[in-house]
Tab-separated table of C-alpha atoms in Angstrom:
chain	number	residue	atom	x	y	z
A	184	MET	CA	-13.325	-5.782	11.668
A	185	ASP	CA	-13.030	-5.869	15.462
A	186	GLN	CA	-13.413	-2.665	17.063
A	187	ARG	CA	-10.776	-3.325	19.483
A	188	GLN	CA	-8.337	-3.980	16.401
A	189	ARG	CA	-9.390	-0.641	14.991
A	190	ARG	CA	-8.732	1.024	18.224
A	191	ILE	CA	-5.205	-0.112	18.425
A	192	LEU	CA	-4.447	0.654	14.930
A	193	GLY	CA	-6.334	4.039	15.117
A	194	GLN	CA	-3.471	6.053	16.389
A	195	PRO	CA	-1.060	8.458	15.246
A	196	LEU	CA	0.446	7.472	11.906
A	197	SER	CA	3.531	5.277	12.131
A	198	ILE	CA	5.271	7.727	9.650
A	199	PRO	CA	8.453	9.983	10.461
A	200	THR	CA	7.173	11.580	13.481
A	201	SER	CA	8.253	11.839	17.158
A	202	GLN	CA	5.005	10.176	18.595
A	203	PRO	CA	5.325	8.100	21.619
A	204	LYS	CA	4.184	5.074	19.529
A	205	GLN	CA	7.435	4.602	18.482
A	206	LYS	CA	8.938	4.260	21.916
A	207	ARG	CA	6.536	1.486	22.597
A	208	THR	CA	8.204	-0.879	20.182
A	209	SER	CA	7.641	-4.352	21.875
A	210	MET	CA	10.462	-6.286	23.197
A	211	MET	CA	9.217	-9.080	21.006
A	212	SER	CA	9.544	-7.089	17.735
A	213	PHE	CA	13.257	-6.179	18.901
A	214	PHE	CA	14.552	-9.516	19.694
A	215	SER	CA	12.700	-10.749	16.668
A	216	LYS	CA	14.615	-8.276	14.284
A	217	VAL	CA	17.887	-9.364	16.009
A	218	SER	CA	17.076	-12.835	15.787
A	219	TRP	CA	16.633	-12.694	11.913
A	220	LYS	CA	19.817	-10.642	11.584
A	221	LEU	CA	21.889	-13.391	13.373
A	222	ARG	CA	20.220	-15.804	11.153
A	223	PHE	CA	21.813	-14.145	8.095
A	224	GLN	CA	25.062	-13.533	9.709
A	225	LYS	CA	25.290	-17.538	10.269
A	226	ARG	CA	24.220	-17.899	6.940
A	227	GLU	CA	21.301	-20.268	7.765
A	228	PRO	CA	19.974	-21.881	4.506
A	229	LEU	CA	17.344	-19.649	3.162
A	230	LYS	CA	14.891	-22.466	2.595
A	231	ASN	CA	14.855	-22.847	6.253
A	232	VAL	CA	14.346	-18.991	6.942
A	233	PHE	CA	11.237	-19.018	4.135
A	234	PHE	CA	9.978	-22.325	5.995
A	235	ILE	CA	9.863	-20.925	9.246
A	236	LEU	CA	8.099	-17.717	8.010
A	237	ALA	CA	5.594	-19.553	5.823
A	238	GLU	CA	4.568	-21.310	9.112
A	239	ARG	CA	4.321	-17.906	10.808
A	240	ALA	CA	2.295	-16.427	8.031
A	241	ARG	CA	-0.246	-18.884	8.250
A	242	ASP	CA	-0.268	-19.237	12.152
A	243	PRO	CA	-3.552	-19.121	13.942
A	244	SER	CA	-1.986	-16.495	16.136
A	245	ALA	CA	-2.319	-13.009	14.914
A	246	LYS	CA	0.940	-11.729	16.840
A	247	LYS	CA	2.961	-14.461	14.925
A	248	ARG	CA	1.417	-13.436	11.421
A	249	HIS	CA	2.102	-10.045	12.169
A	250	MET	CA	5.711	-10.914	13.078
A	251	ALA	CA	6.019	-12.671	10.098
A	252	MET	CA	5.366	-9.813	7.744
A	253	ARG	CA	7.413	-7.572	9.820
A	254	ASN	CA	10.544	-10.010	9.513
A	255	LEU	CA	9.912	-10.206	5.732
A	256	GLY	CA	10.586	-6.417	5.892
A	257	THR	CA	13.545	-6.824	7.884
A	258	MET	CA	14.892	-9.270	5.231
A	259	ALA	CA	14.230	-6.535	2.471
A	260	TYR	CA	16.319	-4.300	4.226
A	261	GLU	CA	19.202	-6.767	5.553
A	262	ALA	CA	19.369	-9.012	2.500
A	263	PRO	CA	17.711	-7.346	-0.671
A	264	ASP	CA	19.617	-9.725	-3.143
A	265	LYS	CA	18.495	-12.584	-1.478
A	266	VAL	CA	14.647	-11.279	-1.437
A	267	ARG	CA	15.042	-10.285	-5.297
A	268	LYS	CA	16.258	-14.049	-5.738
A	269	TYR	CA	13.323	-15.340	-3.837
A	270	LYS	CA	10.816	-12.715	-4.479
A	271	LYS	CA	7.890	-14.992	-5.571
A	272	ILE	CA	7.972	-16.778	-2.216
A	273	VAL	CA	8.192	-13.456	-0.545
A	274	LEU	CA	5.300	-11.799	-2.558
A	275	ASP	CA	3.362	-14.860	-1.870
A	276	LEU	CA	3.623	-14.471	1.828
A	277	LEU	CA	3.127	-10.767	1.703
A	278	VAL	CA	-0.159	-11.086	-0.309
A	279	TYR	CA	-1.282	-13.798	1.938
A	280	GLY	CA	-1.042	-11.227	5.019
A	281	LEU	CA	-2.446	-8.605	2.796
A	282	TYR	CA	-5.903	-10.458	2.408
A	283	ASP	CA	-5.903	-11.667	6.241
A	284	PRO	CA	-9.524	-12.051	7.202
A	285	VAL	CA	-9.383	-10.555	10.630
A	286	ASN	CA	-6.391	-8.721	11.635
A	287	LEU	CA	-5.702	-5.014	10.883
A	288	GLU	CA	-2.173	-5.027	12.086
A	289	VAL	CA	-1.198	-7.934	9.746
A	290	ILE	CA	-2.731	-6.169	6.790
A	291	HIS	CA	-0.905	-2.896	7.621
A	292	GLU	CA	2.258	-4.738	8.247
A	293	SER	CA	1.873	-6.267	4.870
A	294	MET	CA	1.469	-3.206	3.079
A	295	LYS	CA	4.423	-1.558	4.632
A	296	THR	CA	6.588	-4.439	3.680
A	297	LEU	CA	4.963	-4.646	0.093
A	298	THR	CA	6.281	-1.002	-0.223
A	299	ILE	CA	9.858	-2.005	0.739
A	300	VAL	CA	9.930	-5.138	-1.237
A	301	LEU	CA	8.374	-3.587	-4.539
A	302	GLY	CA	10.857	-0.707	-4.264
A	303	LYS	CA	14.010	-3.366	-3.805
A	304	ILE	CA	12.650	-5.319	-6.962
A	305	GLN	CA	11.457	-2.109	-8.894
A	306	GLY	CA	7.981	-4.017	-9.576
A	307	LYS	CA	9.886	-6.485	-12.045
A	308	GLY	CA	8.500	-9.820	-12.184
A	309	LEU	CA	5.279	-9.369	-10.116
A	310	GLY	CA	3.023	-11.342	-12.528
A	311	SER	CA	-0.514	-11.822	-11.164
A	312	PHE	CA	0.714	-10.684	-8.064
A	313	PHE	CA	0.158	-7.058	-9.393
A	314	ILE	CA	-3.647	-7.570	-9.696
A	315	ASP	CA	-4.097	-9.192	-6.174
A	316	ILE	CA	-1.884	-6.313	-4.657
A	317	THR	CA	-3.948	-3.732	-6.640
A	318	LEU	CA	-7.290	-4.973	-5.895
A	319	GLN	CA	-6.718	-5.326	-1.950
A	320	THR	CA	-4.864	-1.916	-1.591
A	321	ARG	CA	-7.864	-0.070	-3.671
A	322	THR	CA	-10.198	-1.307	-0.890
A	323	LEU	CA	-8.133	0.305	1.843
A	324	LEU	CA	-7.843	3.761	0.383
A	325	ASP	CA	-10.993	4.658	2.109
A	326	ASP	CA	-10.583	2.933	5.359
A	327	GLU	CA	-11.465	4.925	8.567
A	328	ASN	CA	-8.069	4.313	10.011
A	329	ASP	CA	-5.379	6.967	8.818
A	330	SER	CA	-2.335	4.595	9.142
A	331	LEU	CA	-3.919	2.082	6.808
A	332	ARG	CA	-5.199	4.888	4.219
A	333	TYR	CA	-1.519	6.498	4.485
A	334	SER	CA	0.241	3.292	3.649
A	335	ALA	CA	-2.522	2.082	0.896
A	336	PHE	CA	-2.068	5.471	-0.850
A	337	VAL	CA	1.689	4.999	-0.738
A	338	LEU	CA	1.561	1.548	-2.013
A	339	PHE	CA	-1.204	2.575	-4.823
A	340	GLY	CA	1.316	5.193	-6.056
A	341	GLN	CA	3.861	2.770	-6.308
A	342	LEU	CA	1.850	0.101	-8.315
A	343	ALA	CA	0.959	3.077	-10.799
A	344	ALA	CA	4.687	3.397	-11.622
A	345	PHE	CA	5.057	-0.386	-11.949
A	346	ALA	CA	2.007	-1.102	-14.268
A	347	GLY	CA	3.982	-1.038	-17.113
A	348	ARG	CA	2.201	-2.376	-20.457
A	349	LYS	CA	1.136	-5.595	-19.321
A	350	TRP	CA	-1.093	-4.179	-16.576
A	351	LYS	CA	-1.859	-0.810	-18.134
A	352	LYS	CA	-5.486	-1.536	-19.097
A	353	PHE	CA	-6.363	-3.568	-15.779
A	354	PHE	CA	-4.743	-0.637	-13.818
A	355	THR	CA	-6.439	2.241	-15.757
A	356	SER	CA	-9.808	0.448	-14.643
A	357	GLN	CA	-8.860	0.476	-11.050
A	358	VAL	CA	-7.466	4.195	-11.449
A	359	LYS	CA	-10.953	5.065	-12.933
A	360	GLN	CA	-12.709	3.037	-9.913
A	361	THR	CA	-10.425	4.878	-7.525
A	362	ARG	CA	-10.952	8.286	-8.917
A	363	ASP	CA	-13.602	9.677	-6.263
A	364	SER	CA	-11.410	8.259	-3.422
A	365	LEU	CA	-8.519	10.193	-5.017
A	366	LEU	CA	-9.975	13.467	-5.363
A	367	ILE	CA	-11.868	13.213	-1.844
A	368	HIS	CA	-8.606	12.297	0.018
A	369	LEU	CA	-6.760	15.407	-1.374
A	370	GLN	CA	-8.526	17.192	1.633
A	371	ASP	CA	-8.292	14.107	3.931
A	372	ARG	CA	-8.386	15.243	7.717
A	373	ASN	CA	-5.121	13.692	8.204
A	374	PRO	CA	-2.360	16.227	6.450
A	375	GLN	CA	-0.006	13.304	5.804
A	376	VAL	CA	-2.594	11.019	4.021
A	377	ALA	CA	-3.466	14.146	2.045
A	378	LYS	CA	0.043	14.716	1.006
A	379	ALA	CA	0.305	10.867	0.066
A	380	CYS	CA	-2.612	11.076	-1.698
A	381	LYS	CA	-1.511	14.183	-3.645
A	382	THR	CA	1.665	12.049	-4.620
A	383	THR	CA	-0.580	9.188	-5.636
A	384	PHE	CA	-2.875	11.369	-7.890
A	385	ARG	CA	0.004	12.879	-9.820
A	386	ALA	CA	1.382	9.160	-10.526
A	387	CYS	CA	-2.045	7.988	-11.294
A	388	SER	CA	-2.833	11.078	-13.818
A	389	PRO	CA	-1.368	9.390	-16.993
A	390	TYR	CA	-4.259	6.587	-16.567
A	391	LEU	CA	-6.808	9.426	-16.327
A	392	LYS	CA	-5.591	11.089	-19.635
A	393	LEU	CA	-6.799	8.386	-22.068
A	394	LYS	CA	-9.600	10.185	-24.005
A	395	GLU	CA	-11.049	7.015	-25.262
A	396	GLU	CA	-12.154	6.249	-21.660
A	397	TYR	CA	-12.215	9.462	-19.980
A	398	SER	CA	-14.292	11.736	-22.342
A	399	PHE	CA	-16.764	12.673	-19.524
A	400	GLN	CA	-20.032	11.972	-21.516
A	401	SER	CA	-21.579	10.031	-18.937
A	402	GLU	CA	-23.701	11.026	-16.090
A	403	GLU	CA	-20.999	9.650	-13.951
A	404	ASP	CA	-18.287	11.544	-15.518
A	405	GLN	CA	-20.412	14.781	-15.116
A	406	ARG	CA	-20.813	14.300	-11.542
A	407	ASN	CA	-16.940	13.753	-11.269
A	408	THR	CA	-16.348	17.116	-13.417
A	409	LYS	CA	-18.416	18.850	-10.632
A	410	LEU	CA	-16.471	17.366	-7.851
A	411	TYR	CA	-13.000	18.660	-9.486
A	412	ARG	CA	-14.488	22.090	-9.615
A	413	GLN	CA	-15.743	22.041	-6.089
A	414	LEU	CA	-12.399	20.966	-4.587
A	415	SER	CA	-10.564	23.303	-7.051
A	416	HIS	CA	-12.579	26.134	-5.408
A	417	TYR	CA	-10.856	25.066	-1.949
A	418	HIS	CA	-7.434	24.186	-3.964
A	419	PRO	CA	-7.052	26.292	-7.209
A	420	GLU	CA	-3.765	24.410	-7.873
A	421	ILE	CA	-5.914	21.234	-8.404
A	422	LEU	CA	-7.969	22.852	-11.296
A	423	GLN	CA	-4.641	23.830	-12.934
A	424	PHE	CA	-3.209	20.572	-12.474
A	425	PHE	CA	-6.181	18.959	-14.113
A	426	TYR	CA	-5.910	21.281	-17.333
A	427	ALA	CA	-2.262	20.967	-17.380
A	428	ASN	CA	-2.389	17.018	-17.805
A	429	LYS	CA	-5.586	17.299	-19.992
A	430	ILE	CA	-7.817	15.613	-17.384
A	431	LEU	CA	-10.382	18.086	-17.981
């Protein structure tokens, strides 16, 4: 990724704080939100709304792609019933943004909006989008940018709750591959990321309890056990949590 983009995103987390960043909301963003509210008030046909968003989501301009993701978030807040009705279209656009090849802001906005949308639809009817979202979110758990890591942990925790029977085996394998990241970021340099990681770790703990896959017989598992104990030296409550959930 372009270093300039990382510098843009590499600022305090856009999560409940009184940071100056929140005061820097662009006029474009403000008028965009107003514009979409007016569209809903005028009851403009949703097909037209989605057509416009689909065009913007694939526009060469990163700013337009970013605003398309943000507008989908506005829709989720303003018209959750409509988003549930057209969830396949919404999810397709958000996953497209999540895999944006060049712009971190588009990816970040997609994750934040996905968190909103998944909450509104309660993870129902995700279909194969569940795989697409999980695979990309997992790669962002170790990103150098605090905001991206935070949003990735929040979203990954949601996915743990919505895996269900259909995706249980798949998500278990993903948690296994993510285990080191979950443990390491319990001590993340950013306290908000560490807190989000802890919440996600608890959500993922049922997937770590499957004895057939997590018997800790391999060399890799033995190394992980040592890592657990090293972390527990600094956080005794973690070791207690492992034993209580039969992870060790």
